[in-house]
């Protein structure tokens, strides 16, 4: 049987994973599931962990569920390590979302200055997890969900020897929404992705062999998730772009309207961190009910709904060597010819037993090249700033982010955010 360690096990998403392990037990025989958290997360870990135990008990499967704060014990000998942690918890997310707004800049947890701060807090912790994996489970696969997932994955690929793959629920979300629209099974759909995590474009959608891209581009609602405001695309823009943009691209393509939307929501329901706090409180109350033995429907209110499908699909394919195609965050190595080889990119890959192999791209929208390159430049500077604590690199990263209007704003905002995060930034 397999040993799985989940770092950040107290996450409200954990029941998703457990449901997947139960459903696919025959292909992925999990014997030990170790849910790891820190002291501050113990309360959540206990509630989620007990639900996990009830779910397993109901299934009748011989899966042991362990709850622990001993990360090394959990990692030792693991076959798969999956990470879903939030360094600084939702309060830090709230600051990532609110501080940029003071400077008239988008405040978002993975996009823009907020995402940069999350990267600075998170990358050193993930690299520390990697040190433990290198020592205690050198053959394990690390599936990284921790955001900003593309940047964190790139840091791991560059600065550790761990076999790591970055994952996002958005590509599966596109497939699910297309499957509902055309009333066909997901495996009858082929979609080609190009770009970076939370910055991808879909350049091909075949439904049962029929090219549906133009038809999908005519639908200005695009595809979406609950965490990003549903604003319609301009029909002429969408048609001439010739690719379906990630919902996160709304922050780049409709910056003014999205900023207005954020400023409005602060006055009404609060920023996304505050909304998530309320959703979480509701979820944990449900999880705490000893009669509950399944993943509740309410989990779909989270933006990362169904993310476990991505995780389980990947573990199943790596374990069994099924050579199927999945959209993953991997090292570029020439796939996108204008980006560095060591850049992480989000593209379709064949998942072999030895890991994912990116497929050659059939299309890159010409108008997407500049933005992809600019955001990757910011990401690489920010990753190196996170690892070194170098202020000059942090200034360069912030100033070169396409959503930051000037050097003056970049430096003021950086100082403000470094100060607000200092508890979590020992490297600075
Ligand atoms: P959460 O706030 O519930 O945090 C999960 C757990 O991480 C908490 O229980 C917390 O105590 C724990 N934690 C904090 N610091 C830790 C540390 N140093 N070591 C171990 N555990 C630690 O978060 P969430 O909303 O469940 O999201 C978890 C992470 O996954 C976030 O980074 C989020 O952005 C990411 N996420 C990514 C995707 C994706 O598409 N890649 C989807 C969903 C969530
Ligand atoms: C999804 C993204 C995830 C992100 C989540 C946020 O769209 O792919 O990477 O973590 O939304 O959802 P939340 O409910 O935390 O706002
Ligand atoms: Mn250590
Ligand atoms: Mn994501």
Coordinates of C-alpha atoms and ligand atoms in Angstrom, one line a residue, residues 13 93 109 147 168-169 198 225 227 247-248 272 276 302-304, ligand 2:
X13 CA -10.3 21.0 1.1
X93 CA -4.2 36.8 2.6
X109 CA -4.0 36.4 -3.5
X147 CA -0.2 29.1 -4.2
X168 CA -4.2 23.9 -10.3
X169 CA -7.9 23.1 -10.3
X198 CA -3.2 31.5 -13.4
X225 CA -14.6 30.1 -10.6
X227 CA -13.3 33.4 -6.3
X247 CA -10.4 34.0 -15.5
X248 CA -7.3 35.4 -13.8
X272 CA -12.2 37.4 -0.6
X276 CA -13.6 32.7 2.7
X302 CA -14.6 27.5 -2.6
X303 CA -12.7 28.7 -5.7
X304 CA -10.6 25.5 -5.6
Ligands
LIG2 C1 -9.1 28.7 -7.8 C2 -7.6 28.7 -8.0 C3 -6.9 28.3 -6.8 C4 -7.3 29.2 -5.6 C5 -8.7 29.2 -5.4 C6 -9.1 30.3 -4.4 O1 -9.7 29.3 -8.9 O2 -7.3 27.9 -9.1 O3 -5.5 28.3 -7.0 O4 -6.6 28.8 -4.5 O5 -9.4 29.5 -6.6 O6 -10.4 30.0 -3.9 P1 -10.9 30.6 -2.5 O7 -12.2 30.0 -2.2 O8 -9.8 30.4 -1.5 O9 -11.0 32.1 -2.8

